[in-house]
Amino acid sequence: MNLDKLNWLPFNRERLNKMIAENANQDNYAVLDWDYTCVFYDTQDSLFIYQTDNLLFKLTPARFSKVIRHNIPQDKPLGLQNDLGKELTAELLSKDLDYLYEFLYHRFEGLGGNLPLSEIKNMPEFNDFRVKLFLLMCGGHRVAKVDIGQLVSTGFNLDEYNAIAESSIDFALKAKLDTAFLASTDSGNAGKCSIRRQEGIRSQVEIQNLIKVFKENGIETYICTASQIDNIRVFASLPKYGYNIKPENVFGQRRVIDKNNIITVEDDFSLGYTHGPGKAETIKNCIMQKHKSKPPVLIAGDSDGDFYMMNEFKDSSLLLIFDKNQSEMTKIYQFIQKGINTREDMNTSIIVQSRDNTTGLFSKSDKTR
């Protein structure tokens, strides 16, 4: 069975159909990134926004204070400035967040207070909290490769966290795709700050169909994501979302789970890590052994985080790359240019797919808009 036409660039669909026909029913497999590949926008960031907008935490103020500082250097400049140009550090933001979280904790009925969220949202401290925690997330990843969006899962059991993840996905799929501007008040150590955050998320029917056709042709699909494994498994595996990937076929960042089934702040590297070079290692150490040490027939991704697995298997795998108008300075740019230059060659090893950024959907155009 061939892929549905949908909104694939026609040549890409033809090249994929050729690859599938050549590799059907031979114990082959494909490896796909998740965010900006299987979905439009970012599932992990979307969950983080949902948590902060609804104050969904299971942390006391003292525990919250420790979690947001975990493995992040406090005095190192984050490469971010407040609205007056003052260089921000994790220490400045974390001190403000200590106060703001304790203020909200003792007032919000979902934490340690008695006021409904509707009243809490009218308080300036609520917006200050959202802005400064988002900035700390951006800065923590920049200087220490620490994702605050994953750290704030600490304290939940897996059932609770999966339920929040599902609610966040349901909300984001219905939300308008937008870049929202938020600004804090001129208070605290960090002063007045502002952010722009991408809101909403969209499923990709072409990827859902690709996975379905893979299955019909005996090709197994795996996900390799730098996001936390638990919330991606919810999106990838629940039938209502249309991807129908086996939970055990999703590889992502893991957190240590304690004896009471509670998520802790510590990373679990027992199966390695799944960002940057770790994606290639995950394929070699965890996936290839399930398929007689064969390389994947397809690797799909969009960013420098995916470059390493693409580069590792560029001589044996078809590469599907999503055009996001990546800079010439990115590692993946060389692959994108090669894919564009070899378009219409049915033996090309790289295909590049565009999207319409206003809708989050695939585009038949040869350029993302």
Coordinates of C-alpha atoms in Angstrom, one line a residue:
M1 CA 0.0 0.0 0.0
N2 CA 1.2 3.5 -0.9
L3 CA 1.0 6.7 1.1
D4 CA -2.1 8.8 0.7
K5 CA -1.4 12.0 -1.4
L6 CA -2.4 14.5 1.3
N7 CA -0.1 17.5 1.4
W8 CA 3.3 15.8 0.8
L9 CA 5.5 17.5 -1.7
P10 CA 4.7 15.1 -4.6
F11 CA 8.3 14.1 -5.1
N12 CA 8.7 13.3 -1.4
R13 CA 5.7 11.0 -1.4
E14 CA 7.1 9.2 -4.5
R15 CA 10.5 8.8 -2.9
L16 CA 9.0 7.4 0.3
N17 CA 6.8 5.0 -1.6
K18 CA 9.9 3.7 -3.5
M19 CA 11.8 3.3 -0.2
I20 CA 8.9 1.4 1.4
A21 CA 8.5 -0.9 -1.5
E22 CA 12.2 -1.8 -1.5
N23 CA 12.3 -2.5 2.3
A24 CA 8.9 -4.0 3.0
N25 CA 8.5 -7.1 5.2
Q26 CA 12.3 -7.5 5.8
D27 CA 12.4 -6.7 9.6
N28 CA 13.2 -3.1 8.8
Y29 CA 12.4 0.0 10.9
A30 CA 12.3 3.8 10.9
V31 CA 13.3 6.3 13.6
L32 CA 11.5 9.6 13.9
D33 CA 12.1 12.6 16.1
W34 CA 8.8 13.8 17.7
D35 CA 8.5 17.6 18.1
Y36 CA 8.4 19.6 14.9
T37 CA 8.6 16.2 13.1
C38 CA 5.6 14.1 14.1
V39 CA 3.8 17.2 15.4
F40 CA 4.0 20.9 14.8
Y41 CA 5.4 22.9 17.7
D42 CA 6.8 21.4 20.8
T43 CA 5.0 18.9 23.1
Q44 CA 7.3 19.4 26.1
D45 CA 7.1 23.2 25.9
S46 CA 3.3 22.9 25.5
L47 CA 3.0 20.8 28.6
F48 CA 5.2 23.2 30.5
I49 CA 3.0 26.2 29.5
Y50 CA -0.1 24.2 30.5
Q51 CA 1.4 23.4 33.9
T52 CA 2.4 27.0 34.6
D53 CA -0.8 28.5 33.4
N54 CA -2.8 26.2 35.6
L55 CA -0.3 26.0 38.5
L56 CA -0.1 22.2 38.3
F57 CA 2.7 21.3 40.7
K58 CA 3.2 18.8 43.5
L59 CA 6.0 20.7 45.2
T60 CA 6.2 22.6 48.5
P61 CA 7.9 26.0 48.3
A62 CA 11.1 24.5 49.8
R63 CA 11.1 21.7 47.3
F64 CA 10.3 24.0 44.4
S65 CA 13.3 26.1 45.3
K66 CA 15.6 23.1 45.1
V67 CA 14.1 21.7 41.9
I68 CA 14.5 25.0 39.8
R69 CA 18.2 25.2 40.8
H70 CA 19.0 21.5 40.0
N71 CA 22.3 21.3 38.0
I72 CA 22.0 24.9 36.8
P73 CA 24.9 27.2 37.6
Q74 CA 23.5 30.2 39.5
D75 CA 26.0 32.9 38.7
K76 CA 26.6 32.2 35.1
P77 CA 25.0 34.7 32.6
L78 CA 22.1 33.1 30.8
G79 CA 22.6 35.1 27.6
L80 CA 19.2 36.7 28.4
Q81 CA 18.4 40.3 29.4
N82 CA 15.5 42.0 31.2
D83 CA 13.7 44.8 29.5
L84 CA 16.3 47.3 30.5
G85 CA 19.2 45.3 29.2
K86 CA 20.3 43.9 32.5
E87 CA 22.1 40.5 32.1
L88 CA 20.1 37.8 33.8
T89 CA 21.4 34.9 35.8
A90 CA 19.6 31.8 37.2
E91 CA 20.2 33.2 40.7
L92 CA 18.3 36.4 40.0
L93 CA 15.4 34.6 38.4
S94 CA 15.4 31.8 41.1
K95 CA 15.2 34.3 43.9
D96 CA 12.2 36.0 42.4
L97 CA 10.6 32.6 41.7
D98 CA 11.1 31.5 45.3
Y99 CA 9.0 34.5 46.4
L100 CA 6.4 34.2 43.7
Y101 CA 5.8 30.4 44.1
E102 CA 5.4 30.7 47.8
F103 CA 3.0 33.6 47.4
L104 CA 0.9 31.6 44.9
Y105 CA 1.3 28.3 46.9
H106 CA -0.3 29.8 50.0
R107 CA -3.2 31.3 48.0
F108 CA -4.2 28.9 45.3
E109 CA -6.7 26.2 46.3
G110 CA -4.9 23.6 44.1
L111 CA -1.8 24.0 46.2
G112 CA -1.9 25.2 49.8
G113 CA -4.5 28.0 49.8
N114 CA -8.2 28.5 49.2
L115 CA -8.6 30.8 46.2
P116 CA -9.8 29.6 42.8
L117 CA -7.5 29.9 39.8
S118 CA -9.8 32.5 38.3
E119 CA -8.8 34.9 41.1
I120 CA -5.2 33.9 41.1
K121 CA -4.9 34.8 37.4
N122 CA -5.8 38.4 38.2
M123 CA -2.8 38.8 40.5
P124 CA 0.4 40.4 39.1
E125 CA 2.4 37.7 40.9
F126 CA 0.8 35.0 38.7
N127 CA 2.0 36.6 35.4
D128 CA 5.4 37.4 36.9
F129 CA 5.7 33.7 37.8
R130 CA 4.9 32.6 34.3
V131 CA 7.3 35.0 32.7
K132 CA 10.3 34.3 34.9
L133 CA 9.9 30.6 35.1
F134 CA 9.8 30.5 31.2
L135 CA 12.9 32.6 31.1
L136 CA 14.7 30.2 33.5
M137 CA 13.6 27.3 31.3
C138 CA 15.2 29.0 28.3
G139 CA 18.3 30.0 30.2
G140 CA 18.8 26.6 31.9
H141 CA 18.8 24.8 28.7
R142 CA 21.1 27.3 27.1
V143 CA 23.9 27.2 29.8
A144 CA 23.5 23.7 31.2
K145 CA 21.3 21.6 28.9
V146 CA 18.8 21.4 31.8
D147 CA 15.1 21.4 30.9
I148 CA 13.1 23.1 33.7
G149 CA 10.0 21.9 31.7
Q150 CA 11.0 18.3 32.7
L151 CA 12.2 19.1 36.2
V152 CA 8.8 20.4 37.2
S153 CA 7.3 16.9 36.8
T154 CA 9.0 16.1 40.1
G155 CA 6.6 15.0 42.8
F156 CA 3.9 13.5 40.6
N157 CA 3.3 9.8 40.2
L158 CA 3.2 8.5 36.7
D159 CA -0.6 8.2 36.5
E160 CA -1.0 11.9 37.6
Y161 CA 1.7 13.1 35.2
N162 CA 0.3 11.2 32.3
A163 CA -3.2 12.6 33.0
I164 CA -1.8 16.2 33.0
A165 CA 0.1 15.4 29.8
E166 CA -3.1 14.2 28.1
S167 CA -5.0 17.2 29.2
S168 CA -2.3 19.5 27.9
I169 CA -2.3 17.8 24.5
D170 CA -6.1 18.0 24.2
F171 CA -5.9 21.7 25.1
A172 CA -3.1 22.5 22.7
L173 CA -4.6 20.7 19.8
K174 CA -7.7 23.0 20.0
A175 CA -5.8 26.2 20.8
K176 CA -4.9 28.8 18.3
L177 CA -1.4 28.6 16.9
D178 CA 0.1 31.8 18.2
T179 CA 3.2 33.5 19.5
A180 CA 2.1 35.1 22.7
F181 CA 3.8 38.1 24.3
L182 CA 3.9 38.2 28.1
A183 CA 5.5 40.9 30.3
S184 CA 6.2 40.9 34.1
T185 CA 6.0 43.9 36.4
D186 CA 9.1 45.9 37.3
S187 CA 9.8 44.0 40.6
G188 CA 12.2 41.6 42.2
N189 CA 15.8 40.9 41.5
A190 CA 15.4 40.3 37.8
G191 CA 13.2 43.4 37.2
K192 CA 10.8 43.8 34.3
C193 CA 11.1 40.9 31.9
S194 CA 9.2 39.9 28.8
I195 CA 8.9 36.7 26.7
R196 CA 7.4 35.4 23.5
R197 CA 6.2 31.8 23.6
Q198 CA 4.7 29.6 21.0
E199 CA 1.3 28.3 21.9
G200 CA -0.9 25.5 20.3
I201 CA 0.2 22.3 18.7
R202 CA -1.0 20.3 15.6
S203 CA -0.9 16.7 14.7
Q204 CA 0.5 15.7 11.3
V205 CA -1.9 13.5 9.3
E206 CA 0.9 12.7 6.8
I207 CA 3.1 11.2 9.5
Q208 CA 0.1 9.3 11.0
N209 CA -0.5 7.8 7.5
L210 CA 3.3 7.1 7.0
I211 CA 3.3 5.1 10.3
K212 CA 0.2 3.2 9.2
V213 CA 1.7 2.4 5.8
F214 CA 5.0 1.3 7.5
K215 CA 3.0 -1.1 9.7
E216 CA 1.1 -2.5 6.7
N217 CA 4.5 -3.1 5.0
G218 CA 6.2 -4.7 8.0
I219 CA 8.3 -1.7 8.9
E220 CA 8.5 -0.9 12.6
T221 CA 8.4 2.7 13.8
Y222 CA 10.4 4.1 16.7
I223 CA 10.4 7.6 18.3
C224 CA 13.7 9.1 19.6
T225 CA 13.0 12.4 21.3
A226 CA 14.9 14.8 23.6
S227 CA 11.6 15.4 25.5
Q228 CA 10.6 13.5 28.6
I229 CA 9.6 10.0 27.6
D230 CA 6.3 9.9 29.6
N231 CA 4.4 12.7 28.0
I232 CA 5.6 11.7 24.5
R233 CA 4.4 8.2 25.0
V234 CA 0.9 9.6 25.9
F235 CA 0.8 11.5 22.5
A236 CA 2.4 8.8 20.4
S237 CA 0.5 5.8 21.9
L238 CA -3.0 6.7 22.8
P239 CA -5.3 5.6 19.9
K240 CA -7.3 8.9 20.0
Y241 CA -4.3 10.8 18.7
G242 CA -3.9 8.7 15.6
Y243 CA -0.2 7.7 15.8
N244 CA -0.6 4.3 17.4
I245 CA 3.1 3.7 18.3
K246 CA 3.9 1.1 20.8
P247 CA 4.9 2.7 24.2
E248 CA 8.0 0.6 24.3
N249 CA 9.0 2.0 20.9
V250 CA 9.3 5.5 22.3
F251 CA 12.8 6.5 23.5
G252 CA 13.2 9.8 25.4
Q253 CA 14.7 11.5 28.4
R254 CA 13.9 9.6 31.6
R255 CA 13.7 10.6 35.3
V256 CA 14.4 8.4 38.2
I257 CA 11.2 6.9 39.7
D258 CA 11.3 6.2 43.4
K259 CA 9.9 3.1 45.2
N260 CA 6.5 4.9 45.6
N261 CA 6.3 5.4 41.8
I262 CA 7.0 9.1 42.3
I263 CA 9.0 11.1 39.7
T264 CA 12.2 12.5 41.2
V265 CA 14.4 15.4 40.1
E266 CA 17.2 13.1 39.0
D267 CA 17.9 12.0 35.4
D268 CA 17.8 8.3 34.6
F269 CA 20.6 7.5 32.2
S270 CA 20.4 3.7 32.5
L271 CA 19.5 3.6 28.8
G272 CA 21.7 6.5 27.8
Y273 CA 20.4 9.9 26.8
T274 CA 18.4 11.0 23.8
H275 CA 19.5 14.4 22.8
G276 CA 22.3 15.4 20.4
P277 CA 24.9 12.6 20.0
G278 CA 22.8 10.4 22.3
K279 CA 20.2 9.9 19.7
A280 CA 22.7 8.0 17.5
E281 CA 23.8 6.0 20.5
T282 CA 20.3 5.1 21.4
I283 CA 19.7 3.7 17.9
K284 CA 22.9 1.7 18.1
N285 CA 22.5 0.4 21.6
C286 CA 18.7 0.0 22.0
I287 CA 17.1 -0.3 18.6
M288 CA 19.5 -2.0 16.1
Q289 CA 19.8 -5.1 18.3
K290 CA 16.1 -5.7 17.9
H291 CA 16.6 -5.8 14.1
K292 CA 19.7 -8.0 13.5
S293 CA 22.0 -4.9 13.9
K294 CA 20.5 -3.4 10.7
P295 CA 20.4 0.5 10.4
P296 CA 17.1 2.3 10.0
V297 CA 15.6 2.6 6.6
L298 CA 14.4 6.1 7.4
I299 CA 15.4 8.8 9.9
A300 CA 13.2 11.9 10.2
G301 CA 13.9 15.1 12.1
D302 CA 14.2 18.9 11.9
S303 CA 17.1 20.3 14.0
D304 CA 20.7 20.0 15.1
G305 CA 19.5 17.7 17.8
D306 CA 18.7 15.2 15.0
F307 CA 21.9 15.9 13.0
Y308 CA 23.9 13.3 14.9
M309 CA 21.7 10.4 14.2
M310 CA 21.3 11.5 10.6
N311 CA 25.0 11.9 10.1
E312 CA 25.7 8.5 11.7
F313 CA 23.4 6.7 9.2
K314 CA 23.5 9.1 6.2
D315 CA 25.0 6.4 4.0
S316 CA 22.4 3.8 4.7
S317 CA 19.2 5.6 5.6
L318 CA 16.8 7.9 3.8
L319 CA 16.7 11.2 5.6
L320 CA 13.4 13.1 5.9
I321 CA 14.1 16.7 7.1
F322 CA 11.5 19.4 7.9
D323 CA 12.3 22.8 6.5
K324 CA 12.1 25.5 9.3
N325 CA 14.2 28.0 7.4
Q326 CA 17.2 26.8 9.3
S327 CA 20.2 29.1 9.5
E328 CA 23.3 28.4 7.4
M329 CA 25.1 28.2 10.8
T330 CA 23.2 25.0 11.8
K331 CA 24.7 21.6 11.4
I332 CA 21.7 20.2 9.6
Y333 CA 21.8 23.0 6.9
Q334 CA 24.2 21.0 4.8
F335 CA 21.7 18.1 4.6
I336 CA 18.8 20.4 3.8
Q337 CA 20.8 21.9 0.9
K338 CA 21.8 18.5 -0.4
G339 CA 18.1 17.4 -0.3
I340 CA 17.0 20.5 -2.2
N341 CA 19.7 20.1 -4.8
T342 CA 18.9 16.4 -5.4
R343 CA 15.1 16.9 -5.6
E344 CA 13.6 14.9 -8.5
D345 CA 16.4 12.3 -8.2
M346 CA 14.5 9.1 -7.2
N347 CA 17.7 7.7 -5.6
T348 CA 18.4 10.7 -3.4
S349 CA 19.2 9.9 0.2
I350 CA 17.6 13.2 1.5
I351 CA 14.2 14.6 1.1
V352 CA 13.0 18.0 2.5
Q353 CA 9.4 18.7 3.4
S354 CA 7.8 22.1 3.9
R355 CA 5.0 23.3 6.1
D356 CA 2.7 26.3 6.3
N357 CA 3.6 27.9 9.6
T358 CA 0.3 29.7 9.9
T359 CA -1.7 26.4 10.0
G360 CA 1.0 24.0 11.2
L361 CA 0.2 21.7 8.3
F362 CA 2.3 20.2 5.6
S363 CA 2.6 22.2 2.4
K364 CA 3.1 21.0 -1.2
S365 CA 5.2 24.1 -1.8
D366 CA 8.9 23.6 -2.0
K367 CA 9.5 26.3 0.7
T368 CA 8.2 26.7 4.2
R369 CA 6.2 29.9 4.7

